[in-house]
Tab-separated table of C-alpha atoms and ligand atoms in Angstrom:
chain	number	residue	atom	x	y	z
A	8	MET	CA	-5.575	86.376	56.727
A	9	ALA	CA	-6.437	85.242	59.814
A	10	ALA	CA	-3.309	84.681	62.212
A	11	THR	CA	-3.000	81.602	64.330
A	12	PHE	CA	0.128	82.187	65.384
A	13	THR	CA	2.261	84.871	66.686
A	14	PRO	CA	5.832	84.222	67.080
A	15	ARG	CA	8.034	86.235	69.788
A	16	SER	CA	11.577	85.093	68.603
A	17	ILE	CA	12.282	84.206	64.979
A	18	LEU	CA	15.312	82.893	63.811
A	19	VAL	CA	15.896	84.027	60.152
A	20	THR	CA	19.526	82.406	58.287
A	21	GLY	CA	20.521	84.299	55.542
A	22	GLY	CA	19.212	87.757	56.875
A	23	ALA	CA	21.793	89.744	55.119
A	24	GLY	CA	20.941	88.168	51.848
A	25	PHE	CA	18.600	90.038	48.874
A	26	ILE	CA	15.202	88.307	49.711
A	27	GLY	CA	16.428	87.867	54.228
A	28	ALA	CA	17.128	90.901	54.534
A	29	ASN	CA	14.312	92.965	52.742
A	30	PHE	CA	11.992	90.547	54.890
A	31	ILE	CA	14.007	91.250	57.782
A	32	ASN	CA	13.123	94.856	56.216
A	33	HIS	CA	9.749	94.080	56.642
A	34	PHE	CA	9.231	92.398	59.706
A	35	MET	CA	10.391	93.515	62.324
A	36	PRO	CA	8.488	96.987	62.299
A	37	ALA	CA	5.164	95.039	61.855
A	38	ASN	CA	5.921	93.139	64.239
A	39	PRO	CA	8.002	95.697	66.772
A	40	ASP	CA	7.197	93.067	69.855
A	41	CYS	CA	9.253	89.846	67.871
A	42	ARG	CA	12.782	89.311	68.417
A	43	VAL	CA	15.082	88.507	65.612
A	44	THR	CA	18.426	87.467	65.326
A	45	ASN	CA	19.418	86.967	61.764
A	46	LEU	CA	22.319	84.244	61.345
A	47	ASP	CA	24.258	84.823	58.344
A	48	ILE	CA	27.875	84.000	57.059
A	49	LEU	CA	28.686	86.712	54.657
A	50	THR	CA	29.543	84.916	51.726
A	51	TYR	CA	30.215	86.503	48.569
A	52	ALA	CA	26.072	87.391	48.791
A	53	GLY	CA	25.427	88.181	52.153
A	54	ASN	CA	26.136	92.590	53.193
A	55	LEU	CA	25.256	94.012	56.547
A	56	GLU	CA	24.572	96.864	54.537
A	57	ASN	CA	21.479	95.542	53.360
A	58	LEU	CA	20.293	95.985	57.231
A	59	LYS	CA	21.486	99.600	58.065
A	60	GLY	CA	17.330	100.526	58.722
A	61	VAL	CA	17.291	97.792	61.475
A	62	GLU	CA	21.190	96.932	63.213
A	63	ARG	CA	19.992	99.329	65.936
A	64	ASN	CA	16.118	97.939	66.693
A	65	PRO	CA	17.019	95.919	70.122
A	66	CYS	CA	15.229	93.229	69.359
A	67	TYR	CA	17.377	92.799	66.668
A	68	ARG	CA	20.801	90.317	66.820
A	69	PHE	CA	23.643	89.665	63.984
A	70	VAL	CA	25.075	85.858	64.333
A	71	ARG	CA	27.594	85.007	61.938
A	72	GLY	CA	27.827	82.155	61.569
A	73	ASP	CA	27.821	78.389	59.263
A	74	ILE	CA	23.930	76.979	59.032
A	75	CYS	CA	26.679	73.705	58.666
A	76	ASP	CA	27.598	74.382	62.664
A	77	ALA	CA	25.154	72.187	65.206
A	78	PRO	CA	26.181	73.234	68.497
A	79	LEU	CA	26.415	77.670	67.397
A	80	ILE	CA	23.119	76.700	66.495
A	81	ALA	CA	21.437	75.227	69.658
A	82	GLU	CA	23.306	77.921	71.108
A	83	ILE	CA	20.894	79.861	69.426
A	84	LEU	CA	18.094	78.063	69.986
A	85	ALA	CA	17.912	78.029	73.447
A	86	ALA	CA	19.651	81.260	74.753
A	87	GLU	CA	16.958	83.202	72.261
A	88	LYS	CA	14.523	80.792	72.899
A	89	ILE	CA	13.355	80.458	69.454
A	90	ASP	CA	9.580	79.851	68.299
A	91	ALA	CA	10.221	79.490	63.881
A	92	VAL	CA	13.016	79.177	61.789
A	93	VAL	CA	12.914	80.651	58.458
A	94	HIS	CA	15.680	80.072	56.615
A	95	PHE	CA	16.818	81.410	53.742
A	96	ALA	CA	20.221	80.226	54.023
A	97	ALA	CA	21.833	78.895	51.066
A	98	GLU	CA	24.378	79.580	47.384
A	99	SER	CA	20.875	81.640	45.057
A	100	HIS	CA	22.907	81.562	41.835
A	101	VAL	CA	22.034	79.045	38.806
A	102	ASP	CA	25.284	79.894	36.884
A	103	ARG	CA	27.716	79.486	39.872
A	104	SER	CA	26.241	76.070	40.589
A	105	ILE	CA	26.695	75.081	37.109
A	106	SER	CA	30.447	76.026	37.641
A	107	GLY	CA	30.744	74.374	41.312
A	108	PRO	CA	28.697	71.964	42.333
A	109	GLU	CA	29.695	70.607	45.692
A	110	ILE	CA	29.152	74.343	48.050
A	111	PHE	CA	25.987	73.799	46.737
A	112	VAL	CA	24.563	70.410	48.561
A	113	ARG	CA	27.247	71.117	51.812
A	114	THR	CA	25.072	74.616	52.087
A	115	ASN	CA	22.128	73.938	50.762
A	116	VAL	CA	21.200	70.444	51.223
A	117	LEU	CA	23.674	69.704	54.217
A	118	GLY	CA	22.918	73.224	55.780
A	119	THR	CA	19.342	72.622	55.640
A	120	GLN	CA	19.449	69.279	57.995
A	121	VAL	CA	21.108	70.242	60.594
A	122	LEU	CA	18.990	73.394	61.074
A	123	LEU	CA	16.127	71.149	61.151
A	124	GLU	CA	17.771	68.454	63.766
A	125	GLU	CA	18.736	71.351	65.320
A	126	SER	CA	14.728	72.802	65.172
A	127	ARG	CA	13.489	69.498	65.936
A	128	ARG	CA	15.176	68.772	69.101
A	129	HIS	CA	14.667	72.451	70.607
A	130	TRP	CA	11.127	71.754	69.400
A	131	GLN	CA	10.859	69.004	71.050
A	132	GLY	CA	12.732	69.910	74.356
A	133	GLY	CA	9.266	72.051	75.114
A	134	VAL	CA	10.758	75.134	75.746
A	135	VAL	CA	8.180	77.361	73.385
A	136	PRO	CA	4.874	76.181	73.520
A	137	GLU	CA	4.870	76.290	69.661
A	138	PHE	CA	7.496	76.213	66.887
A	139	ARG	CA	7.468	75.804	63.111
A	140	PHE	CA	9.958	75.856	60.155
A	141	LEU	CA	9.492	77.574	57.210
A	142	GLN	CA	11.296	76.607	54.210
A	143	VAL	CA	11.844	79.060	51.960
A	144	SER	CA	11.747	77.488	48.753
A	145	THR	CA	11.755	78.449	45.119
A	146	ASP	CA	9.808	77.141	42.053
A	147	GLU	CA	13.219	75.794	40.154
A	148	VAL	CA	12.588	72.764	41.871
A	149	TYR	CA	9.590	72.022	39.457
A	150	GLY	CA	11.712	71.768	36.847
A	151	SER	CA	11.055	73.065	33.408
A	152	LEU	CA	7.113	73.396	31.249
A	153	GLY	CA	6.556	74.417	28.049
A	154	ALA	CA	4.527	76.958	26.294
A	155	THR	CA	1.753	76.406	28.100
A	156	GLY	CA	0.835	75.233	32.333
A	157	TYR	CA	1.849	76.027	35.473
A	158	PHE	CA	3.443	74.879	38.527
A	159	THR	CA	0.759	73.762	40.770
A	160	GLU	CA	1.906	72.626	44.652
A	161	GLU	CA	0.954	69.243	43.458
A	162	THR	CA	3.405	69.266	40.734
A	163	PRO	CA	6.981	66.926	40.341
A	164	LEU	CA	10.136	67.526	41.689
A	165	ALA	CA	11.811	67.439	38.133
A	166	PRO	CA	14.622	69.894	39.228
A	167	ASN	CA	17.251	70.121	35.885
A	168	SER	CA	20.122	72.177	37.652
A	169	PRO	CA	22.614	71.767	40.722
A	170	TYR	CA	21.281	74.996	42.182
A	171	SER	CA	17.807	73.789	41.485
A	172	ALA	CA	18.305	70.097	43.098
A	173	SER	CA	19.709	70.913	46.433
A	174	LYS	CA	17.539	73.248	47.035
A	175	ALA	CA	15.412	69.958	45.895
A	176	GLY	CA	17.121	68.112	48.091
A	177	ALA	CA	16.134	70.685	50.931
A	178	ASP	CA	12.668	70.678	50.377
A	179	LEU	CA	12.775	66.042	50.886
A	180	LEU	CA	14.512	67.124	53.799
A	181	VAL	CA	12.395	68.933	54.821
A	182	ARG	CA	8.939	66.830	53.733
A	183	ALA	CA	10.896	63.610	55.672
A	184	TYR	CA	11.849	65.680	58.103
A	185	ARG	CA	6.924	66.457	59.153
A	186	GLU	CA	6.675	62.672	58.076
A	187	THR	CA	9.247	60.525	60.176
A	188	TYR	CA	8.895	63.084	63.352
A	189	GLY	CA	5.596	65.194	62.887
A	190	PHE	CA	7.999	68.187	63.255
A	191	PRO	CA	5.166	71.336	62.589
A	192	THR	CA	7.031	72.444	58.675
A	193	LEU	CA	6.211	75.054	56.307
A	194	ASN	CA	7.653	75.386	52.360
A	195	THR	CA	7.126	77.901	50.309
A	196	ARG	CA	7.662	77.962	46.160
A	197	CYS	CA	8.237	81.280	44.755
A	198	SER	CA	9.207	82.362	41.360
A	199	ASN	CA	12.051	84.685	39.839
A	200	ASN	CA	12.081	88.214	42.828
A	201	TYR	CA	13.239	91.776	41.890
A	202	GLY	CA	14.204	94.440	44.423
A	203	PRO	CA	16.490	96.252	45.977
A	204	TYR	CA	19.575	94.800	47.203
A	205	GLN	CA	19.853	92.156	44.901
A	206	PHE	CA	23.551	91.054	43.977
A	207	PRO	CA	24.270	92.080	40.191
A	208	GLU	CA	25.126	88.567	39.172
A	209	LYS	CA	20.628	87.344	38.253
A	210	LEU	CA	19.510	88.700	35.307
A	211	ILE	CA	17.517	92.037	36.345
A	212	PRO	CA	20.448	93.986	38.417
A	213	LEU	CA	23.293	92.966	36.319
A	214	MET	CA	21.409	94.641	33.007
A	215	ILE	CA	20.932	97.520	35.277
A	216	HIS	CA	24.231	97.644	36.445
A	217	ASN	CA	26.105	96.855	32.943
A	218	ILE	CA	24.118	99.862	30.832
A	219	ILE	CA	24.713	102.290	33.813
A	220	ALA	CA	28.322	101.167	32.896
A	221	GLY	CA	27.861	100.566	29.324
A	222	LYS	CA	29.288	97.285	29.202
A	223	PRO	CA	27.887	94.507	27.031
A	224	LEU	CA	24.782	92.444	28.618
A	225	PRO	CA	24.559	88.737	28.102
A	226	VAL	CA	21.944	87.575	26.819
A	227	TYR	CA	21.179	83.935	26.458
A	228	GLY	CA	20.789	81.302	23.425
A	229	ASP	CA	17.919	83.212	21.657
A	230	GLY	CA	16.456	85.219	25.306
A	231	LEU	CA	13.093	83.829	24.936
A	232	ASN	CA	13.085	81.747	27.819
A	233	VAL	CA	10.540	82.717	30.271
A	234	ARG	CA	10.471	84.206	33.407
A	235	ASP	CA	7.594	84.790	36.264
A	236	TRP	CA	8.581	87.981	38.424
A	237	LEU	CA	8.320	88.743	41.886
A	238	HIS	CA	9.032	91.777	44.194
A	239	VAL	CA	10.936	90.775	46.895
A	240	LYS	CA	8.244	93.067	49.291
A	241	ASP	CA	4.958	91.381	47.768
A	242	HIS	CA	6.719	87.896	48.733
A	243	SER	CA	8.568	89.407	52.133
A	244	ARG	CA	4.705	89.945	52.618
A	245	ALA	CA	3.531	86.415	51.747
A	246	ILE	CA	6.993	84.960	53.621
A	247	GLU	CA	5.361	86.598	57.181
A	248	THR	CA	1.514	85.726	56.109
A	249	VAL	CA	2.756	81.558	55.602
A	250	LEU	CA	4.350	81.932	59.182
A	251	LYS	CA	1.256	83.037	60.845
A	252	ALA	CA	-1.605	81.770	58.846
A	253	GLY	CA	0.122	78.754	57.098
A	254	ARG	CA	-1.343	75.633	57.906
A	255	LEU	CA	1.506	72.874	59.242
A	256	GLY	CA	2.771	70.807	56.391
A	257	ASP	CA	1.470	72.239	53.717
A	258	ILE	CA	3.275	73.681	51.145
A	259	TYR	CA	2.846	77.084	49.479
A	260	ASN	CA	3.749	78.586	45.562
A	261	ILE	CA	4.311	82.495	45.405
A	262	GLY	CA	4.051	83.590	42.161
A	263	GLY	CA	4.127	87.598	40.681
A	264	ASN	CA	1.546	86.697	38.068
A	265	ASN	CA	3.998	88.179	36.207
A	266	GLU	CA	5.490	86.440	32.691
A	267	TRP	CA	7.667	88.129	30.873
A	268	LYS	CA	10.735	86.447	27.869
A	269	ASN	CA	14.165	87.284	28.915
A	270	ILE	CA	14.806	89.529	26.298
A	271	ASP	CA	11.389	91.503	26.332
A	272	ILE	CA	12.906	92.482	30.725
A	273	VAL	CA	16.015	93.608	29.001
A	274	ASN	CA	14.827	95.731	26.601
A	275	LEU	CA	12.206	96.855	28.464
A	276	VAL	CA	15.395	97.865	31.142
A	277	CYS	CA	17.203	99.057	28.704
A	278	ASP	CA	14.471	101.272	27.057
A	279	LEU	CA	13.487	102.722	30.864
A	280	LEU	CA	17.236	103.582	31.602
A	281	ASP	CA	17.327	105.589	27.678
A	282	GLY	CA	15.144	108.017	29.706
A	283	LYS	CA	16.231	108.227	32.882
A	284	LEU	CA	20.359	107.969	32.237
A	285	GLY	CA	19.359	111.016	29.861
A	286	ARG	CA	20.777	108.452	26.507
A	287	GLN	CA	19.313	108.826	22.034
A	288	GLN	CA	15.629	105.817	22.300
A	289	GLY	CA	17.675	102.912	21.395
A	290	GLU	CA	21.285	103.257	22.382
A	291	ASN	CA	21.438	100.898	25.416
A	292	ARG	CA	19.993	98.153	22.750
A	293	ARG	CA	22.442	98.518	21.492
A	294	LEU	CA	24.724	97.078	24.403
A	295	ILE	CA	22.614	93.268	23.921
A	296	THR	CA	25.110	90.293	22.782
A	297	PHE	CA	23.758	87.425	22.172
A	298	VAL	CA	25.421	84.437	24.152
A	299	LYS	CA	25.978	80.685	24.454
A	300	ASP	CA	23.503	79.167	26.417
A	301	ARG	CA	23.620	78.411	29.815
A	302	PRO	CA	23.430	74.277	29.875
A	303	GLY	CA	20.010	72.718	31.015
A	304	HIS	CA	19.307	76.328	30.732
A	305	ASP	CA	14.905	76.142	31.989
A	306	ARG	CA	12.835	76.949	29.771
A	307	ARG	CA	9.695	78.614	31.466
A	308	TYR	CA	9.062	78.937	34.328
A	309	ALA	CA	5.156	79.801	35.816
A	310	ILE	CA	3.447	79.203	39.274
A	311	ASP	CA	-0.539	79.010	39.866
A	312	ALA	CA	-0.343	80.927	43.062
A	313	GLY	CA	-4.725	79.984	43.581
A	314	LYS	CA	-4.008	78.339	46.390
A	315	ILE	CA	-1.895	80.943	48.957
A	316	LYS	CA	-4.558	83.848	47.711
A	317	LEU	CA	-7.801	81.176	48.522
A	318	ASP	CA	-6.496	80.201	51.406
A	319	LEU	CA	-4.238	82.495	52.832
A	320	ASP	CA	-6.007	85.902	50.774
A	321	TRP	CA	-2.179	86.709	49.880
A	322	GLU	CA	-1.686	88.317	46.093
A	323	PRO	CA	1.389	90.929	44.957
A	324	SER	CA	0.593	93.731	44.977
A	325	TYR	CA	3.165	95.096	42.565
A	326	THR	CA	2.577	95.826	39.244
A	327	PHE	CA	5.379	95.078	37.065
A	328	GLU	CA	5.429	98.710	35.736
A	329	GLN	CA	6.018	100.363	39.143
A	330	GLY	CA	7.650	97.265	40.530
A	331	ILE	CA	10.664	98.166	37.854
A	332	ALA	CA	10.834	101.769	37.807
A	333	GLU	CA	11.220	101.281	41.766
A	334	THR	CA	14.206	99.194	41.352
A	335	ILE	CA	15.869	101.342	38.468
A	336	ASP	CA	15.641	104.187	40.442
A	337	TRP	CA	16.623	102.153	43.695
A	338	TYR	CA	19.738	101.195	42.020
A	339	LEU	CA	20.562	104.606	40.670
A	340	ALA	CA	20.696	106.149	43.909
A	341	ASN	CA	22.731	102.670	45.149
A	342	ARG	CA	25.096	103.011	42.938
A	343	GLU	CA	28.413	103.028	45.696
A	344	TRP	CA	26.126	99.687	47.560
A	345	VAL	CA	26.352	98.075	43.583
A	346	ALA	CA	29.918	99.762	43.701
A	347	ASP	CA	30.870	97.835	46.942
A	348	VAL	CA	29.057	94.348	46.246
A	349	THR	CA	31.047	93.909	42.966
A	350	SER	CA	34.879	94.794	44.942
A	351	GLY	CA	33.918	93.215	47.579
A	352	ALA	CA	35.107	96.303	49.745
A	353	TYR	CA	32.657	95.410	52.219
A	354	ARG	CA	34.093	92.215	53.720
A	355	GLU	CA	37.298	93.893	55.145
A	356	TYR	CA	35.066	96.024	57.515
A	357	TYR	CA	32.773	92.408	58.746
A	358	GLU	CA	36.496	90.798	59.161
A	359	LYS	CA	38.024	93.157	61.009
A	360	GLN	CA	34.551	93.193	62.826
A	361	TYR	CA	33.529	89.571	62.685
A	362	GLY	CA	36.227	87.038	62.111
A	363	ASP	CA	36.760	84.921	58.978
A	364	ARG	CA	34.310	82.413	58.756
A	365	ARG	CA	34.515	81.164	55.873
B	28	NAD	P1	20.923	85.322	48.261
B	28	NAD	O1	22.383	84.809	47.795
B	28	NAD	O2	21.412	87.269	47.904
B	28	NAD	O3	21.382	85.107	50.396
B	28	NAD	C1	21.903	84.654	50.240
B	28	NAD	C2	22.371	84.682	52.325
B	28	NAD	O4	22.556	83.761	52.795
B	28	NAD	C3	23.693	85.537	51.804
B	28	NAD	O5	23.676	86.716	52.147
B	28	NAD	C4	24.691	84.362	52.403
B	28	NAD	O6	25.556	84.248	52.969
B	28	NAD	C5	23.960	82.957	53.628
B	28	NAD	N1	24.622	82.068	53.311
B	28	NAD	C6	24.706	81.186	52.419
B	28	NAD	N2	25.763	80.058	53.001
B	28	NAD	C7	25.668	80.367	54.547
B	28	NAD	C8	25.902	79.047	55.020
B	28	NAD	N3	26.282	78.390	55.041
B	28	NAD	N4	25.121	80.188	56.682
B	28	NAD	C9	25.079	81.020	56.258
B	28	NAD	N5	24.361	81.813	55.651
B	28	NAD	C10	24.686	81.247	54.363
B	28	NAD	O7	19.848	84.409	48.099
B	28	NAD	P2	18.163	85.033	48.225
B	28	NAD	O8	17.806	85.250	46.384
B	28	NAD	O9	18.090	86.089	48.358
B	28	NAD	O10	17.777	84.585	48.437
B	28	NAD	C11	17.548	83.647	49.401
B	28	NAD	C12	16.367	82.375	48.989
B	28	NAD	O11	15.395	81.955	48.790
B	28	NAD	C13	16.871	80.938	48.596
B	28	NAD	O12	16.998	79.863	50.104
B	28	NAD	C14	16.656	80.754	47.903
B	28	NAD	O13	16.997	79.075	46.984
B	28	NAD	C15	15.024	81.206	47.794
B	28	NAD	N6	14.928	81.703	45.885
B	28	NAD	C16	15.772	82.969	45.546
B	28	NAD	C17	15.281	82.992	44.726
B	28	NAD	C18	15.485	84.394	43.761
B	28	NAD	O14	15.090	85.010	42.759
B	28	NAD	N7	16.175	85.320	44.629
B	28	NAD	C19	13.599	82.729	44.000
B	28	NAD	C20	13.246	81.673	44.383
B	28	NAD	C21	13.923	81.469	46.231
B	29	TYD	P1	19.169	84.734	37.284
B	29	TYD	O1	18.366	85.789	37.555
B	29	TYD	O2	20.090	83.683	37.105
B	29	TYD	O3	18.370	83.855	37.022
B	29	TYD	P2	17.719	82.272	38.006
B	29	TYD	O4	18.570	81.433	36.317
B	29	TYD	O5	17.116	80.898	38.490
B	29	TYD	O6	16.046	81.669	36.371
B	29	TYD	O7	18.292	84.400	35.123
B	29	TYD	C1	16.684	84.280	34.898
B	29	TYD	C2	16.784	84.815	33.433
B	29	TYD	O8	17.970	85.141	32.868
B	29	TYD	C3	17.328	83.247	32.954
B	29	TYD	O9	16.793	82.594	32.333
B	29	TYD	C4	18.943	82.823	32.256
B	29	TYD	C5	18.762	84.280	32.005
B	29	TYD	N1	19.839	85.042	32.304
B	29	TYD	C6	20.780	85.317	30.738
B	29	TYD	O10	20.251	85.213	29.824
B	29	TYD	N2	21.876	86.703	31.193
B	29	TYD	C7	22.721	86.588	32.175
B	29	TYD	O11	23.199	87.672	32.209
B	29	TYD	C8	22.055	85.804	33.933
B	29	TYD	C9	22.410	86.064	34.773
B	29	TYD	C10	20.452	85.336	33.555
């Protein structure tokens, strides 16, 4: 990768969530001279425990706040002389978007617009010599594939859930800011992430959590929906690569070259945990329960990540065997983290320390 940009002070939004925290934990040691300001409102999905490794680093600052709060964003951009925004903050769970879409539009669409607008003013103010805004998005904006084919960066947007529609709306605003104001943007679209610190509402951590607890494993529909799985550490490295070397205005798909049917993943996690928990072979599979399908359930996602490989020399380094085994071990070693996030116990501490900003 030929880096063209060396950030000095970045604003990471949603850095207390799953991918944002993994990104900060990856980025800070690799870029010791860059300041990192983490703006996160700490919803149910945000947890500062995820950032214990960096919280004492003098280059790190946490601000509890809302991406929809324009004066706050303006203040941070100016005070920290921010030269790059890496925008992760979002409502991220498809099932929650089906039962309550409004907050998805507020956070994902309006929040992105507020960040874009304040960033544009800051960039046009000329406080920093160079600036870029990286929008972290999802392959779900492309809709659903049949048995064959891959999403490329040219695939038309066809989102099917309120979540993916809100992410597509945000991506279109990013495009509009680039076209209208010449604002320097980058847009990444990745497949399903897995790894440490993922809230146990998404497939892999939910299954691990329920197996450990001996609870039923809900598999939606026939279990034959396909997802491409990307280790969050590979994703973090890809974001860093795009931030430093991506071509302004471009979109980059990021994938794991790793397609799995849901039921095959669930079976694999069951079998690995039989061994690790000392249970009889096949015992965990008995917990599998096929349940009513998710409405509008996308059948298959698959990414053509050829562009980022060709242009920026990035490709995933984890094999799924290694990644899933490490992830299961992490959840086994961090049962207290899981208990705290599922009970919400950590929230009381935040309310005391930062006040309730919701
Ligand atoms: P997450 O739900 O774990 O974390 C989201 C974070 O955003 C939380 O810390 C939350 O407190 C914060 N947040 C929410 N609303 C906010 C607001 N109004 N102001 C400030 N902070 C706010 O999500 P994630 O899985 O880490 O996903 C991060 C990004 O990556 C999202 O934009 C998501 O759409 C995208 N993405 C995720 C995946 C995946 O597999 N998890 C796949 C593709 C794309
Ligand atoms: P999820 O982790 O919610 O990610 P996304 O919907 O963004 O792809 O779900 C991954 C796949 O697993 C998806 O096809 C839905 C399915 N799924 C289940 O079968 N059971 C579950 O309990 C969950 C959370 C998901």
